[in-house]
Tab-separated table of C-alpha atoms in Angstrom:
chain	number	residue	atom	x	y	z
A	24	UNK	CA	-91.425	-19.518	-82.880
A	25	UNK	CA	-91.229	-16.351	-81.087
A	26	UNK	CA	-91.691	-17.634	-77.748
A	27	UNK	CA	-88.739	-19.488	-78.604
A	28	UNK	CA	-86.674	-16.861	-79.602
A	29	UNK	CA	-87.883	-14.986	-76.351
A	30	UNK	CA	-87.302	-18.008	-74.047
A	31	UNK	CA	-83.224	-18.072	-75.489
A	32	UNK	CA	-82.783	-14.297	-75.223
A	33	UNK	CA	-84.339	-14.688	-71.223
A	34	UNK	CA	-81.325	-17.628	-71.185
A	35	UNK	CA	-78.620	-15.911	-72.718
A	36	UNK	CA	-78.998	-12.827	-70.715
A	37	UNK	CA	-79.483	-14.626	-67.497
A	38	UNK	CA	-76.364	-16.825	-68.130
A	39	UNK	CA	-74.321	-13.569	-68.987
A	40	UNK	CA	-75.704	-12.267	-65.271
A	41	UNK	CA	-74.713	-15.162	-63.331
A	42	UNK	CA	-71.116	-15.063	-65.173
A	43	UNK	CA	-70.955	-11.985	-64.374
A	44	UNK	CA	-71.729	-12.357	-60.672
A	45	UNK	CA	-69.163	-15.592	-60.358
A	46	UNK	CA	-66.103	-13.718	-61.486
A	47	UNK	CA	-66.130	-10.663	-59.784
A	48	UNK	CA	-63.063	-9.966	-57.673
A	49	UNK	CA	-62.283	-8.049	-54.558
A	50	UNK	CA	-59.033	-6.218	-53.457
A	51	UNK	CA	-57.575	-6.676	-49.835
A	52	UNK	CA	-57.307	-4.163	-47.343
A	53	UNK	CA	-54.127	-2.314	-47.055
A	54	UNK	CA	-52.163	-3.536	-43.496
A	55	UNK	CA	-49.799	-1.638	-41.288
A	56	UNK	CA	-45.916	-3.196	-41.670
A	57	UNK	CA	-43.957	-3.219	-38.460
A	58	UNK	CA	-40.556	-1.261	-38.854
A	59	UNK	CA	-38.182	-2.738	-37.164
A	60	UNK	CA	-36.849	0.718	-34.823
A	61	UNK	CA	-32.860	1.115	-33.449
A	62	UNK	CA	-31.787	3.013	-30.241
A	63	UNK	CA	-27.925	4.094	-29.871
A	64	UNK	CA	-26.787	5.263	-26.172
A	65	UNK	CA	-23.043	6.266	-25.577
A	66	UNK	CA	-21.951	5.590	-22.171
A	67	UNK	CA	-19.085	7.648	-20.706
A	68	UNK	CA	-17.627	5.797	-17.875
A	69	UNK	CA	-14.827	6.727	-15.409
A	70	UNK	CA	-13.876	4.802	-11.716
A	71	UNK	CA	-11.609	5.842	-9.585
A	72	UNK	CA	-10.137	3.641	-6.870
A	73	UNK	CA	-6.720	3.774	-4.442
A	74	UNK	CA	-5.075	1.870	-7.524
A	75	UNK	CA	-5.864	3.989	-10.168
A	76	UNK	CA	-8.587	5.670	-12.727
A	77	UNK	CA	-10.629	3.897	-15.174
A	78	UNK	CA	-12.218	5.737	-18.032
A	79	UNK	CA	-14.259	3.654	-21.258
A	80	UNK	CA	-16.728	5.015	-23.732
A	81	UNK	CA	-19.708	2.389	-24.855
A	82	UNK	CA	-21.776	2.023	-27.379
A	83	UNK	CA	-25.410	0.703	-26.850
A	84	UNK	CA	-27.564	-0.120	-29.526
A	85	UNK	CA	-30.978	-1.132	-28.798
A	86	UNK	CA	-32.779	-3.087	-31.660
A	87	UNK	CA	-36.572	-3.505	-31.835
A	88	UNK	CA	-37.447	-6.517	-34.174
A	89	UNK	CA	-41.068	-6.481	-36.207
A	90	UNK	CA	-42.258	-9.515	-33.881
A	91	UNK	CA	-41.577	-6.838	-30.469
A	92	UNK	CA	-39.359	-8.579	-28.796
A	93	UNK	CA	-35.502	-6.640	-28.229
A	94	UNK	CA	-32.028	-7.028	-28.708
A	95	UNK	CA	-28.917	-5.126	-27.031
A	96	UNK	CA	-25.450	-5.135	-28.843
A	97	UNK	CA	-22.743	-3.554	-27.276
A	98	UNK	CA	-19.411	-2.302	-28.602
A	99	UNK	CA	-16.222	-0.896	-26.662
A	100	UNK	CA	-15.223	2.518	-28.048
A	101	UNK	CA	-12.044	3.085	-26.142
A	102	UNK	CA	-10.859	2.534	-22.565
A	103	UNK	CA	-7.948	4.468	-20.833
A	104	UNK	CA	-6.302	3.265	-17.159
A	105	UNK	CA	-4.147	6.197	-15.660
A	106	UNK	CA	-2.339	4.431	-12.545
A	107	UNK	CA	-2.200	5.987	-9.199
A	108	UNK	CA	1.096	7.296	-7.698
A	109	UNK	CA	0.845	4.516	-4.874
A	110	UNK	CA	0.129	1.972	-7.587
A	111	UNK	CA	3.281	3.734	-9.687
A	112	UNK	CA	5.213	3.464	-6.230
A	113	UNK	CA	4.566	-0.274	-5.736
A	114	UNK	CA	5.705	-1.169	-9.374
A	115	UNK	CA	8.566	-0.667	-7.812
A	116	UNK	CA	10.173	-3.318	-5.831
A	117	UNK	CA	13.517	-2.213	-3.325
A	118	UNK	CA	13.869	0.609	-1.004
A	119	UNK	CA	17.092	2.847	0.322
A	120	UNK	CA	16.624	4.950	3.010
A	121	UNK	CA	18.547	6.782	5.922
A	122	UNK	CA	17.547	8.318	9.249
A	123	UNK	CA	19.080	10.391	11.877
A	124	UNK	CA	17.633	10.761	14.908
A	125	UNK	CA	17.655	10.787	18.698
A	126	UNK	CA	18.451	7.833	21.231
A	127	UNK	CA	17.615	7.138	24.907
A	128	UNK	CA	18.398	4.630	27.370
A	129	UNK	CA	16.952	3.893	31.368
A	130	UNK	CA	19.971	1.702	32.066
A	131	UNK	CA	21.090	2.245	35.390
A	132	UNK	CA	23.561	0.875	37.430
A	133	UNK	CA	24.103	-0.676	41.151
A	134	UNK	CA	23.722	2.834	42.534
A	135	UNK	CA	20.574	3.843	41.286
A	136	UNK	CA	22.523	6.040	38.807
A	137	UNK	CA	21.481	6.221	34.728
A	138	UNK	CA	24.028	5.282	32.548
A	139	UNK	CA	22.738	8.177	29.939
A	140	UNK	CA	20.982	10.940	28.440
A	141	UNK	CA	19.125	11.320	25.178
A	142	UNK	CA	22.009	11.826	22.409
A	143	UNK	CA	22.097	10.889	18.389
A	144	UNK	CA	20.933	8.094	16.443
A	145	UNK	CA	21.425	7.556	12.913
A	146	UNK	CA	19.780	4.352	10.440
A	147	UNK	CA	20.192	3.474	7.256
A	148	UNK	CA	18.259	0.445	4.987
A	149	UNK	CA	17.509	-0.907	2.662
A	150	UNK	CA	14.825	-2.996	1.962
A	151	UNK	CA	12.916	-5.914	-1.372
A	152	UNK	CA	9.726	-5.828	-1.272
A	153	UNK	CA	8.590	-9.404	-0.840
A	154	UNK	CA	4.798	-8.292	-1.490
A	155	UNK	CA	2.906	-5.157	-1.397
A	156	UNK	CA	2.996	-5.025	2.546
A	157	UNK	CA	6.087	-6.839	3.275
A	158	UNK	CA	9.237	-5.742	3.078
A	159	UNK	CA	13.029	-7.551	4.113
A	160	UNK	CA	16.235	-6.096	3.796
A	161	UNK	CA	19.285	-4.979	5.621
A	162	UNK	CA	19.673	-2.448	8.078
A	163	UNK	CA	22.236	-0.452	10.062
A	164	UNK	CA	21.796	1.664	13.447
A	165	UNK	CA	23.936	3.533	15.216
A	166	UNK	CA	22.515	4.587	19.005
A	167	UNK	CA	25.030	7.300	21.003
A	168	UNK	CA	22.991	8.082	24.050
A	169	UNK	CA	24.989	10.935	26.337
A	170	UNK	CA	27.233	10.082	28.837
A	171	UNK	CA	25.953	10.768	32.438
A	172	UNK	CA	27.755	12.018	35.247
A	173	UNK	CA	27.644	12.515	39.477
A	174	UNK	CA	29.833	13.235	42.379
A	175	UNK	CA	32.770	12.498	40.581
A	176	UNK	CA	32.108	9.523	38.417
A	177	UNK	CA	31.033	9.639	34.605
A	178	UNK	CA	29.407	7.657	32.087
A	179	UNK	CA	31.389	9.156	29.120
A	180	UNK	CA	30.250	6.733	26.450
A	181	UNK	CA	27.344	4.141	26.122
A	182	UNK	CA	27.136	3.216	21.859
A	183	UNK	CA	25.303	0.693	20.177
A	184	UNK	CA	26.465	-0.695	16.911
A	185	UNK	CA	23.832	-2.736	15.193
A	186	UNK	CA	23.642	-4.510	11.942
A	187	UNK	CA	20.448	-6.299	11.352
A	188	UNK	CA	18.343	-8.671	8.958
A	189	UNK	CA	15.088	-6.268	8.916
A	190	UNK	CA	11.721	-6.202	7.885
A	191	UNK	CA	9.030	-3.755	7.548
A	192	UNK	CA	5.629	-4.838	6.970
A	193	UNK	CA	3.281	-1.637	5.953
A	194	UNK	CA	-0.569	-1.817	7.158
A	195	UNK	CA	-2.276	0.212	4.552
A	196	UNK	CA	-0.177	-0.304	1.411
A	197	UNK	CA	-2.331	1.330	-1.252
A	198	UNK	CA	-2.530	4.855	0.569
A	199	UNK	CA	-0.385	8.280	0.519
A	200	UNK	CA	-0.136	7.996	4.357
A	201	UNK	CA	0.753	4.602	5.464
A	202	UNK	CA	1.612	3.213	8.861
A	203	UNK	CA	4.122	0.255	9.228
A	204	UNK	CA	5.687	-1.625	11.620
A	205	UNK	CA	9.629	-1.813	11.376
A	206	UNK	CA	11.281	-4.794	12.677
A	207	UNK	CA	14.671	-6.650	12.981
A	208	UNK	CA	17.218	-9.046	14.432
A	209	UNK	CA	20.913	-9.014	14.152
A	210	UNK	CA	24.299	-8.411	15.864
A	211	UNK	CA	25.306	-5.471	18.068
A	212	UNK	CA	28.372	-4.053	19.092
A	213	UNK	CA	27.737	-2.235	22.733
A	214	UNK	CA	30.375	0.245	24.370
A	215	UNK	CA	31.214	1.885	27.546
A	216	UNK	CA	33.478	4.056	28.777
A	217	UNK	CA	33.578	5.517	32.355
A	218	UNK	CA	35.759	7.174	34.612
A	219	UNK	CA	35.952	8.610	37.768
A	220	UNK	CA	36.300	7.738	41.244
A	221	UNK	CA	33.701	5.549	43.649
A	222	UNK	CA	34.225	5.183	47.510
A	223	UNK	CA	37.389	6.521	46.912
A	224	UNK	CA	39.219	4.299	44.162
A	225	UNK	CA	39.573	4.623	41.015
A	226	UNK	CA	36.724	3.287	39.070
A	227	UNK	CA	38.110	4.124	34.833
A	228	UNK	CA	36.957	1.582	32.960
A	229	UNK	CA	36.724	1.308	28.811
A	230	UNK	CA	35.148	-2.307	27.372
A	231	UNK	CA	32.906	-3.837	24.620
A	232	UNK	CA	31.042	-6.720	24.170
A	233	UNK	CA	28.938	-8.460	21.245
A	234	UNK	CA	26.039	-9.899	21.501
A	235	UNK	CA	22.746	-10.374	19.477
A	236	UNK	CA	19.895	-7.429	19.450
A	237	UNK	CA	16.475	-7.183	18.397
A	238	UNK	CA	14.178	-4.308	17.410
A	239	UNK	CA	10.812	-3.227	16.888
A	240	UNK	CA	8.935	-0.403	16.825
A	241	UNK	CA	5.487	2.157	14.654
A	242	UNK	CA	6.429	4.283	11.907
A	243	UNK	CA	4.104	6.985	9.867
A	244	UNK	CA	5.338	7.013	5.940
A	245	UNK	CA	4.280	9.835	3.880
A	246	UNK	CA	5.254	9.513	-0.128
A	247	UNK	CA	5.940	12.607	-1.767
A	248	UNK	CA	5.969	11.115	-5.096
A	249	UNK	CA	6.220	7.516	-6.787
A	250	UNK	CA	9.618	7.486	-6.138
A	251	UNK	CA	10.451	9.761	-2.790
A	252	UNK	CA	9.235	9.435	0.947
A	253	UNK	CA	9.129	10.789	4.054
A	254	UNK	CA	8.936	8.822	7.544
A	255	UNK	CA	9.017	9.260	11.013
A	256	UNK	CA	10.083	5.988	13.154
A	257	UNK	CA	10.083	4.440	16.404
A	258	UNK	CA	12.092	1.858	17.842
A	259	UNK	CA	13.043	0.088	20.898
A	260	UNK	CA	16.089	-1.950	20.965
A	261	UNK	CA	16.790	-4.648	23.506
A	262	UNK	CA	20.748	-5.873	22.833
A	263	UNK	CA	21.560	-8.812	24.525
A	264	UNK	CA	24.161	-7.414	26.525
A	265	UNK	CA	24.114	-6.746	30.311
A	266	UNK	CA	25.537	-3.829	31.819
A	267	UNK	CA	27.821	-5.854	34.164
A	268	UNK	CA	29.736	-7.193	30.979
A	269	UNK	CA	30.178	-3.854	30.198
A	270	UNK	CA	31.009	-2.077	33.690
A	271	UNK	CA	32.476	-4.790	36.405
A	272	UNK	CA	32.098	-2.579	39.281
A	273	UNK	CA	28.758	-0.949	39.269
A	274	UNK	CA	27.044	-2.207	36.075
A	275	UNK	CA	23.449	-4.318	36.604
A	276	UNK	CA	22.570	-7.778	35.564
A	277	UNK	CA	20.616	-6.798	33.502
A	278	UNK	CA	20.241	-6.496	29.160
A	279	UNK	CA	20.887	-3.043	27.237
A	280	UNK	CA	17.365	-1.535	26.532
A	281	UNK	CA	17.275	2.015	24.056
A	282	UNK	CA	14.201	3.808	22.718
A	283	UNK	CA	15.168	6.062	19.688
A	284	UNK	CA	12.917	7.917	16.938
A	285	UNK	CA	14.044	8.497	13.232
A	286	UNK	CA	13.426	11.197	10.791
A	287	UNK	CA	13.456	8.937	7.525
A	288	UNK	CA	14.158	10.182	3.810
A	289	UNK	CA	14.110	7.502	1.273
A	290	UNK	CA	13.556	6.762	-2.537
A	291	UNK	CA	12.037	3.625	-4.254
A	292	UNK	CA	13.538	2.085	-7.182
């Protein structure tokens, strides 16, 4: 009987062991959690170019995600264009402008003798622009070389009287200095009066012809503002006229041929 009772208590205890042992439970180990990390970055931009100035703020932010990998997102904070003064001066699109200058001719005539000396020239124009570099218009010029004079016989008038479809087509549009190239076909009035005697008779003579005239030349623009400019121009005129129209007696056969140069003022509009 009591090696009974001392064989249960051996089971019971043993039973309550191996219980024991099966339902024990163990707690994980903590882990380290990835936070996912931002980066901002402000960008403060500015570009500057013949048209004009640029300035735009941007915001960068840089986003880490738990797995590593990245992601950008950008946002505009403000952009600002401040135009140039050429670009403010091409906005506009005509021209008026006037010159006065000084003319010159090598015509001579059937004695070796030049019709004239430097005298005035005056311009005026005006001018669309049909782009940024080209430019058509109308244009007036007025060419009053000095009458010339020896032994007795004068030259007391050689004028040119030209109105002309003209053009101006500007190299370097997008700068303060530009260069240009003036151009221009029309009609032209020429005129000569001289007087005097020649071998002895009387050789007075006053006459006028039309005929057509072209002209071409290199002119340096400087803009004072958007609106205002300064030029200086050169031109040479061939008119389609020939002395001997002109002067019976002594004058070549040969056309009217001028140089001139132009102090230019004009404003844009």
């Amino acid at each position: 009987m009591n090696k009974t009772i001392t064989a249960l208590a051996v089971l019971v205890l043993a039973g309550g062991a191996f219980a024991q042992t099966g339902t024990k439970s163990t707690t994980p180990k903590p882990q380290m959690r990835v936070v996912e990390e931002n980066t901002t970055t402000v960008y403060d931009v500015t570009t500057k170019n013949k048209r004009g100035t640029a300035q735009y703020g941007m915001v960068e932010e840089t986003q880490t995600t738990p797995q590593g990998g990245t992601r950008v997102v950008s946002q505009m904070e403000y952009a600002d264009y401040t135009p140039s003064k050429m670009a403010l001066a091409n906005e506009k699109r005509a021209e008026v402008s006037v010159g006065l200058g000084a003319a010159y001719s090598f015509n001579k005539d059937t004695q070796d003798m030049r019709m004239a000396d430097m005298g005035l020239a005056a311009t005026g124009q005006v001018l669309w622009d049909m782009s940024d570099h080209l430019s058509l218009g109308a244009d007036y010029m007025l060419l009053t070389p000095d009458g010339r004079s020896s032994e007795g016989y004068s030259y007391d008038r050689l004028r040119l009287n030209s109105i002309a479809l003209a053009g101006k087509y500007t190299i370097n549009a997008w700068d303060t200095w530009r260069i240009y190239v003036p151009m221009g076909v029309g009609a032209a009035q020429a005129r000569l009066k001289a007087s005097g005697q020649r071998g002895g008779a009387d050789a007075s003579e006053s006459s006028d012809k039309w005929g057509l005239d072209l002209f071409a030349g290199l002119g340096l623009q400087y803009n004072l503002s958007a609106d205002l400019f300064l030029a200086l121009e050169y031109r040479y005129t061939v008119a389609f006229v020939k002395a001997e129209d002109l002067n019976k007696a002594y004058g070549k056969d040969n056309y009217l041929q001028f140089h001139s140069a132009f102090l230019r003022l004009g404003m844009r509009f």
